PDB file of C-alpha atoms in Angstrom:
ATOM      1  CA  SER A   1     -10.926 -11.085  -0.242  1.00 36.00           C
ATOM      2  CA  GLN A   2     -10.427  -7.871  -0.047  1.00 41.00           C
ATOM      3  CA  GLN A   3      -8.089  -8.046  -3.145  1.00 55.00           C
ATOM      4  CA  GLY A   4      -8.634  -7.050  -6.710  1.00 69.00           C
ATOM      5  CA  GLU A   5      -6.455  -8.888  -9.455  1.00 78.00           C
ATOM      6  CA  GLU A   6      -3.458  -8.311 -11.390  1.00 81.00           C
ATOM      7  CA  ASP A   7      -2.132  -9.554 -14.844  1.00 84.00           C
ATOM      8  CA  PRO A   8      -0.076 -10.963 -15.147  1.00 89.00           C
ATOM      9  CA  GLN A   9       1.534 -12.242 -11.394  1.00 89.00           C
ATOM     10  CA  ALA A  10       5.236 -11.100 -13.477  1.00 93.00           C
ATOM     11  CA  LEU A  11       6.078 -10.057 -16.482  1.00 94.00           C
ATOM     12  CA  SER A  12      10.469  -9.760 -17.657  1.00 95.00           C
ATOM     13  CA  ILE A  13      11.286  -7.690 -21.021  1.00 95.00           C
ATOM     14  CA  GLN A  14      14.392  -5.690 -22.181  1.00 96.00           C
ATOM     15  CA  GLU A  15      15.201  -2.939 -21.520  1.00 97.00           C
ATOM     16  CA  GLY A  16      13.095  -0.716 -24.610  1.00 97.00           C
ATOM     17  CA  GLU A  17       9.963  -2.277 -24.857  1.00 97.00           C
ATOM     18  CA  ASN A  18       6.910  -1.282 -22.968  1.00 97.00           C
ATOM     19  CA  ALA A  19       5.181  -3.280 -19.987  1.00 96.00           C
ATOM     20  CA  THR A  20       1.588  -3.610 -19.782  1.00 96.00           C
ATOM     21  CA  MET A  21      -0.190  -4.427 -16.364  1.00 95.00           C
ATOM     22  CA  ASN A  22      -3.606  -4.886 -15.649  1.00 95.00           C
ATOM     23  CA  CYS A  23      -5.859  -4.353 -12.754  1.00 93.00           C
ATOM     24  CA  SER A  24      -9.748  -5.349 -11.428  1.00 93.00           C
ATOM     25  CA  TYR A  25     -11.606  -4.376  -8.082  1.00 91.00           C
ATOM     26  CA  LYS A  26     -14.466  -5.232  -7.030  1.00 88.00           C
ATOM     27  CA  THR A  27     -16.245  -2.475  -5.377  1.00 85.00           C
ATOM     28  CA  SER A  28     -17.257   1.221  -6.571  1.00 86.00           C
ATOM     29  CA  ILE A  29     -14.025   3.640  -6.139  1.00 88.00           C
ATOM     30  CA  ASN A  30     -13.906   7.534  -5.691  1.00 86.00           C
ATOM     31  CA  ASN A  31     -10.420   7.156  -7.559  1.00 90.00           C
ATOM     32  CA  LEU A  32      -7.643   4.355  -8.187  1.00 92.00           C
ATOM     33  CA  GLN A  33      -3.848   4.750  -7.322  1.00 92.00           C
ATOM     34  CA  TRP A  34      -0.730   2.795  -9.032  1.00 94.00           C
ATOM     35  CA  TYR A  35       2.458   1.811  -6.910  1.00 94.00           C
ATOM     36  CA  ARG A  36       5.642   0.405  -7.377  1.00 94.00           C
ATOM     37  CA  GLN A  37       7.324  -0.697  -4.723  1.00 93.00           C
ATOM     38  CA  ASN A  38      11.298  -2.201  -4.445  1.00 90.00           C
ATOM     39  CA  SER A  39      11.844  -5.760  -3.337  1.00 82.00           C
ATOM     40  CA  GLY A  40      11.245  -4.794   0.841  1.00 74.00           C
ATOM     41  CA  ARG A  41      10.908  -1.798   0.429  1.00 81.00           C
ATOM     42  CA  GLY A  42       7.896   1.159   0.933  1.00 84.00           C
ATOM     43  CA  LEU A  43       5.813   2.097  -1.719  1.00 88.00           C
ATOM     44  CA  VAL A  44       6.108   5.004  -4.122  1.00 89.00           C
ATOM     45  CA  HIS A  45       2.721   6.775  -5.000  1.00 89.00           C
ATOM     46  CA  LEU A  46       3.283   6.648  -9.550  1.00 94.00           C
ATOM     47  CA  ILE A  47      -0.550   7.690 -10.279  1.00 94.00           C
ATOM     48  CA  LEU A  48      -3.890   8.469  -9.667  1.00 92.00           C
ATOM     49  CA  ILE A  49      -7.087   8.544 -11.659  1.00 94.00           C
ATOM     50  CA  ARG A  50     -10.274   9.852 -10.315  1.00 93.00           C
ATOM     51  CA  SER A  51     -13.315   7.830 -11.312  1.00 93.00           C
ATOM     52  CA  ASN A  52     -14.483  10.268 -14.178  1.00 95.00           C
ATOM     53  CA  GLU A  53     -10.803  10.007 -15.312  1.00 96.00           C
ATOM     54  CA  ARG A  54     -10.496   7.258 -18.438  1.00 97.00           C
ATOM     55  CA  GLU A  55      -6.947   7.889 -19.134  1.00 98.00           C
ATOM     56  CA  LYS A  56      -3.888   9.472 -17.421  1.00 97.00           C
ATOM     57  CA  HIS A  57      -1.127  10.313 -18.417  1.00 97.00           C
ATOM     58  CA  SER A  58       2.025  10.976 -16.759  1.00 96.00           C
ATOM     59  CA  GLY A  59       5.673  11.662 -18.937  1.00 97.00           C
ATOM     60  CA  ARG A  60       6.562   7.525 -19.696  1.00 97.00           C
ATOM     61  CA  LEU A  61       3.008   6.308 -17.774  1.00 97.00           C
ATOM     62  CA  ARG A  62       0.177   5.920 -19.084  1.00 98.00           C
ATOM     63  CA  VAL A  63      -2.870   4.134 -16.964  1.00 98.00           C
ATOM     64  CA  THR A  64      -6.819   4.070 -17.908  1.00 97.00           C
ATOM     65  CA  LEU A  65      -9.797   3.255 -16.275  1.00 97.00           C
ATOM     66  CA  ASP A  66     -12.907   1.582 -17.477  1.00 96.00           C
ATOM     67  CA  THR A  67     -15.264   2.024 -14.410  1.00 95.00           C
ATOM     68  CA  SER A  68     -17.772  -0.355 -16.128  1.00 95.00           C
ATOM     69  CA  LYS A  69     -15.805  -2.984 -16.116  1.00 94.00           C
ATOM     70  CA  LYS A  70     -14.036  -2.093 -13.147  1.00 94.00           C
ATOM     71  CA  SER A  71     -10.533  -2.362 -14.187  1.00 95.00           C
ATOM     72  CA  SER A  72      -7.547  -0.873 -14.865  1.00 96.00           C
ATOM     73  CA  SER A  73      -4.684  -0.463 -16.904  1.00 96.00           C
ATOM     74  CA  LEU A  74      -0.813   0.461 -17.014  1.00 97.00           C
ATOM     75  CA  LEU A  75       1.369   0.820 -19.333  1.00 97.00           C
ATOM     76  CA  ILE A  76       5.081   1.823 -19.348  1.00 97.00           C
ATOM     77  CA  THR A  77       6.746   2.863 -22.165  1.00 97.00           C
ATOM     78  CA  ALA A  78      10.350   2.345 -22.732  1.00 97.00           C
ATOM     79  CA  SER A  79      10.945   0.397 -19.799  1.00 97.00           C
ATOM     80  CA  ARG A  80      14.476   0.803 -17.761  1.00 97.00           C
ATOM     81  CA  ALA A  81      15.991  -1.754 -15.862  1.00 96.00           C
ATOM     82  CA  ALA A  82      15.354   0.381 -13.414  1.00 95.00           C
ATOM     83  CA  ASP A  83      12.239   0.283 -13.892  1.00 97.00           C
ATOM     84  CA  THR A  84      12.668  -3.618 -12.231  1.00 97.00           C
ATOM     85  CA  ALA A  85      10.353  -3.669  -9.360  1.00 96.00           C
ATOM     86  CA  SER A  86       6.630  -4.695  -8.101  1.00 95.00           C
ATOM     87  CA  TYR A  87       3.397  -2.611  -8.717  1.00 96.00           C
ATOM     88  CA  PHE A  88       0.346  -2.819  -7.138  1.00 94.00           C
ATOM     89  CA  CYS A  89      -2.976  -0.939  -7.631  1.00 95.00           C
ATOM     90  CA  ALA A  90      -4.573   0.530  -5.137  1.00 92.00           C
ATOM     91  CA  SER A  91      -9.386   1.295  -5.661  1.00 91.00           C
ATOM     92  CA  ASP A  92      -9.846   3.808  -3.167  1.00 86.00           C
ATOM     93  CA  SER A  93     -13.080   3.834  -1.552  1.00 80.00           C
ATOM     94  CA  TRP A  94     -13.739   6.637   0.278  1.00 73.00           C
ATOM     95  CA  GLY A  95     -10.046   7.009   1.495  1.00 72.00           C
ATOM     96  CA  LYS A  96      -9.554   3.095   1.592  1.00 80.00           C
ATOM     97  CA  LEU A  97      -7.435   1.315  -0.459  1.00 86.00           C
ATOM     98  CA  GLN A  98      -7.572  -1.471  -1.596  1.00 88.00           C
ATOM     99  CA  PHE A  99      -4.271  -2.900  -2.794  1.00 91.00           C
ATOM    100  CA  GLY A 100      -3.998  -5.550  -5.798  1.00 91.00           C
ATOM    101  CA  ALA A 101      -1.567  -8.364  -5.485  1.00 90.00           C
ATOM    102  CA  GLY A 102       1.209  -6.803  -8.066  1.00 92.00           C
ATOM    103  CA  THR A 103       3.082  -7.704 -10.824  1.00 94.00           C
ATOM    104  CA  GLN A 104       6.282  -7.447 -10.836  1.00 94.00           C
ATOM    105  CA  VAL A 105       8.260  -6.610 -13.624  1.00 96.00           C
ATOM    106  CA  VAL A 106      11.750  -7.085 -14.528  1.00 96.00           C
ATOM    107  CA  VAL A 107      13.521  -5.027 -17.258  1.00 97.00           C
ATOM    108  CA  THR A 108      17.123  -6.817 -18.144  1.00 95.00           C
ATOM    109  CA  PRO A 109      19.713  -3.880 -19.742  1.00 91.00           C
TER     110      PRO A 109
ATOM    111  CA  GLY B   1       4.410  15.136  -2.305  1.00 66.00           C
ATOM    112  CA  ALA B   2       4.039  14.530   1.952  1.00 74.00           C
ATOM    113  CA  VAL B   3       6.048  12.891   4.106  1.00 87.00           C
ATOM    114  CA  VAL B   4       5.071  10.117   6.672  1.00 91.00           C
ATOM    115  CA  SER B   5       7.997   8.940   8.630  1.00 93.00           C
ATOM    116  CA  GLN B   6       7.821   5.535  10.025  1.00 95.00           C
ATOM    117  CA  HIS B   7       9.801   4.111  13.076  1.00 96.00           C
ATOM    118  CA  PRO B   8      11.920   1.467  13.491  1.00 96.00           C
ATOM    119  CA  SER B   9      12.595   0.570   9.950  1.00 94.00           C
ATOM    120  CA  TRP B  10      13.187  -2.822  11.174  1.00 95.00           C
ATOM    121  CA  VAL B  11      13.296  -4.478  14.368  1.00 97.00           C
ATOM    122  CA  ILE B  12      13.546  -8.084  16.094  1.00 97.00           C
ATOM    123  CA  CYS B  13      11.660  -9.025  19.346  1.00 96.00           C
ATOM    124  CA  LYS B  14      11.339 -11.875  21.235  1.00 96.00           C
ATOM    125  CA  SER B  15       8.047 -14.553  21.048  1.00 96.00           C
ATOM    126  CA  GLY B  16       6.090 -13.322  23.873  1.00 96.00           C
ATOM    127  CA  THR B  17       7.144  -9.678  24.199  1.00 97.00           C
ATOM    128  CA  SER B  18       5.086  -6.796  22.282  1.00 97.00           C
ATOM    129  CA  VAL B  19       6.417  -3.943  19.855  1.00 97.00           C
ATOM    130  CA  LYS B  20       5.430  -0.954  19.102  1.00 97.00           C
ATOM    131  CA  ILE B  21       5.762   0.761  15.447  1.00 97.00           C
ATOM    132  CA  GLU B  22       4.968   4.488  15.088  1.00 97.00           C
ATOM    133  CA  CYS B  23       3.944   6.168  12.116  1.00 95.00           C
ATOM    134  CA  ARG B  24       3.998  10.342  11.856  1.00 94.00           C
ATOM    135  CA  SER B  25       3.223  12.338   9.161  1.00 91.00           C
ATOM    136  CA  LEU B  26       5.719  15.251   9.265  1.00 90.00           C
ATOM    137  CA  ASP B  27       3.825  17.979   7.221  1.00 85.00           C
ATOM    138  CA  PHE B  28       0.511  17.711   7.672  1.00 81.00           C
ATOM    139  CA  GLN B  29      -2.249  15.984   9.890  1.00 83.00           C
ATOM    140  CA  ALA B  30      -3.882  13.311   9.386  1.00 82.00           C
ATOM    141  CA  THR B  31      -7.295  12.592  10.408  1.00 80.00           C
ATOM    142  CA  THR B  32      -6.752   9.116   9.002  1.00 86.00           C
ATOM    143  CA  MET B  33      -3.614   6.458   8.633  1.00 91.00           C
ATOM    144  CA  PHE B  34      -4.125   3.342   7.830  1.00 92.00           C
ATOM    145  CA  TRP B  35      -2.152   0.595   8.660  1.00 95.00           C
ATOM    146  CA  TYR B  36      -1.302  -2.836   6.410  1.00 95.00           C
ATOM    147  CA  ARG B  37       0.668  -6.122   6.246  1.00 96.00           C
ATOM    148  CA  GLN B  38       2.318  -7.129   3.426  1.00 94.00           C
ATOM    149  CA  PHE B  39       3.765 -11.026   4.055  1.00 91.00           C
ATOM    150  CA  PRO B  40       7.144 -12.069   1.330  1.00 86.00           C
ATOM    151  CA  LYS B  41       6.497 -11.884  -1.737  1.00 84.00           C
ATOM    152  CA  GLN B  42       2.277 -10.935  -1.424  1.00 88.00           C
ATOM    153  CA  SER B  43      -0.154  -7.831  -1.755  1.00 90.00           C
ATOM    154  CA  LEU B  44      -0.574  -5.193   0.842  1.00 92.00           C
ATOM    155  CA  MET B  45      -3.345  -6.178   3.525  1.00 93.00           C
ATOM    156  CA  LEU B  46      -5.249  -3.501   4.627  1.00 93.00           C
ATOM    157  CA  MET B  47      -5.142  -4.540   8.781  1.00 95.00           C
ATOM    158  CA  ALA B  48      -6.868  -1.390   9.978  1.00 94.00           C
ATOM    159  CA  THR B  49      -8.332   1.961   9.467  1.00 91.00           C
ATOM    160  CA  SER B  50      -7.418   5.277  12.408  1.00 89.00           C
ATOM    161  CA  ASN B  51      -9.188   7.974  13.547  1.00 84.00           C
ATOM    162  CA  GLU B  52      -7.544  10.747  15.780  1.00 82.00           C
ATOM    163  CA  GLY B  53      -8.967  10.648  18.761  1.00 81.00           C
ATOM    164  CA  SER B  54     -11.763   7.593  18.022  1.00 83.00           C
ATOM    165  CA  LYS B  55     -11.496   3.574  18.002  1.00 88.00           C
ATOM    166  CA  ALA B  56     -10.149   1.684  14.489  1.00 92.00           C
ATOM    167  CA  THR B  57     -11.596   0.228  12.702  1.00 92.00           C
ATOM    168  CA  TYR B  58     -10.356  -3.348  11.780  1.00 95.00           C
ATOM    169  CA  GLU B  59     -10.519  -5.645   9.088  1.00 94.00           C
ATOM    170  CA  GLN B  60     -11.886  -8.477   9.084  1.00 93.00           C
ATOM    171  CA  GLY B  61     -10.421 -11.058  11.225  1.00 94.00           C
ATOM    172  CA  VAL B  62      -7.620  -8.756  12.246  1.00 95.00           C
ATOM    173  CA  GLU B  63      -7.569  -9.310  15.815  1.00 94.00           C
ATOM    174  CA  LYS B  64      -7.864  -5.948  17.486  1.00 93.00           C
ATOM    175  CA  ASP B  65      -6.713  -6.920  20.975  1.00 95.00           C
ATOM    176  CA  LYS B  66      -3.418  -7.932  19.770  1.00 96.00           C
ATOM    177  CA  PHE B  67      -2.388  -5.178  17.382  1.00 97.00           C
ATOM    178  CA  LEU B  68      -3.710  -2.711  19.130  1.00 96.00           C
ATOM    179  CA  ILE B  69      -3.518   0.726  17.588  1.00 94.00           C
ATOM    180  CA  ASN B  70      -3.416   4.475  19.182  1.00 91.00           C
ATOM    181  CA  HIS B  71      -3.914   7.502  16.953  1.00 88.00           C
ATOM    182  CA  ALA B  72      -3.826   9.860  19.867  1.00 81.00           C
ATOM    183  CA  SER B  73      -2.989  13.300  17.702  1.00 86.00           C
ATOM    184  CA  LEU B  74      -3.476  14.658  13.842  1.00 85.00           C
ATOM    185  CA  THR B  75       0.263  13.798  13.022  1.00 90.00           C
ATOM    186  CA  LEU B  76       1.278   9.914  15.381  1.00 92.00           C
ATOM    187  CA  SER B  77      -0.482   6.711  15.159  1.00 93.00           C
ATOM    188  CA  THR B  78       1.052   4.312  16.979  1.00 95.00           C
ATOM    189  CA  LEU B  79       0.507  -0.575  16.029  1.00 97.00           C
ATOM    190  CA  THR B  80       1.732  -2.016  18.786  1.00 97.00           C
ATOM    191  CA  VAL B  81       2.268  -5.867  18.250  1.00 97.00           C
ATOM    192  CA  THR B  82       1.064  -7.953  20.903  1.00 97.00           C
ATOM    193  CA  SER B  83       2.783 -10.909  22.827  1.00 96.00           C
ATOM    194  CA  ALA B  84       4.701 -11.242  19.386  1.00 97.00           C
ATOM    195  CA  HIS B  85       4.728 -14.860  17.553  1.00 96.00           C
ATOM    196  CA  PRO B  86       6.636 -16.211  14.896  1.00 96.00           C
ATOM    197  CA  GLU B  87       3.277 -16.015  12.637  1.00 95.00           C
ATOM    198  CA  ASP B  88       3.120 -12.061  12.889  1.00 96.00           C
ATOM    199  CA  SER B  89       6.868 -11.551  10.996  1.00 96.00           C
ATOM    200  CA  SER B  90       5.705  -8.926   8.784  1.00 96.00           C
ATOM    201  CA  PHE B  91       6.383  -6.197   7.014  1.00 96.00           C
ATOM    202  CA  TYR B  92       3.724  -3.493   8.315  1.00 97.00           C
ATOM    203  CA  ILE B  93       3.316  -0.180   6.260  1.00 95.00           C
ATOM    204  CA  CYS B  94       0.981   2.930   7.713  1.00 94.00           C
ATOM    205  CA  SER B  95      -0.259   5.597   5.118  1.00 91.00           C
ATOM    206  CA  ALA B  96      -1.996   8.635   6.234  1.00 88.00           C
ATOM    207  CA  SER B  97      -4.057  10.554   4.218  1.00 78.00           C
ATOM    208  CA  GLY B  98      -5.762  14.205   4.014  1.00 68.00           C
ATOM    209  CA  GLY B  99      -8.385  13.316   2.891  1.00 69.00           C
ATOM    210  CA  PRO B 100     -11.118  10.635   0.599  1.00 66.00           C
ATOM    211  CA  GLY B 101     -10.002  10.543  -2.462  1.00 66.00           C
ATOM    212  CA  THR B 102      -6.511  12.567  -1.955  1.00 70.00           C
ATOM    213  CA  GLU B 103      -3.366  10.336  -2.519  1.00 73.00           C
ATOM    214  CA  ALA B 104      -2.037   8.276   0.119  1.00 78.00           C
ATOM    215  CA  PHE B 105       1.319   8.758   1.188  1.00 86.00           C
ATOM    216  CA  PHE B 106       3.345   5.485   2.664  1.00 89.00           C
ATOM    217  CA  GLY B 107       5.605   5.325   5.550  1.00 92.00           C
ATOM    218  CA  GLN B 108       9.311   2.983   4.639  1.00 92.00           C
ATOM    219  CA  GLY B 109       7.409   0.446   6.445  1.00 94.00           C
ATOM    220  CA  THR B 110       8.766  -2.160  10.014  1.00 96.00           C
ATOM    221  CA  ARG B 111       9.805  -4.740   9.476  1.00 96.00           C
ATOM    222  CA  LEU B 112       8.905  -7.095  11.928  1.00 97.00           C
ATOM    223  CA  THR B 113      10.623 -10.313  12.717  1.00 96.00           C
ATOM    224  CA  VAL B 114       9.842 -12.200  15.485  1.00 97.00           C
ATOM    225  CA  VAL B 115      12.812 -15.447  17.222  1.00 96.00           C
TER     226      VAL B 115
END
């Protein structure tokens, strides 16, 4: 399968809580990217972490990368109702993105 | 970030007809564009890699005679779904990259419904 795995498949939390999701991939990568997708819409790029980086922050987002385990995590801190969406990781191998299965996050007020 | 425009946003067509979807990079030259398909509640599946001036590279299991890809210029790639059938109904998304290791920019997607 060209898809990596993500867990959990779905996550329901309350506003203010943190949301953590994990992603595993199969091939060697140049970088790993995280995207969000609102229902039926296009993808929004969130953050890119290069293969020689271990952790990266952007606003309320924190991404880690462990190339030895071929895994990454995305943490959203102090979640808001507007964070409700599906989140996908995508491993980048020479420009070709392979997407994980996605985590559906629901943040309730 | 860069802008990638995809057209149309949605299309409904009759079974047996062909549908063309356009993907344009508006403010940068994209030597490579990618086409993805997404079924409801599933992830994006890479269909093919489109290189300007050369034949597209298709992923395993994707019929190249059914999904025709043309990348005639550095700013335009097209995907034509030929002889569409209801099982081709899906969300098709393109992306454009400035090169390996750089951020990919996605079009807004095209929802195809074949009736």
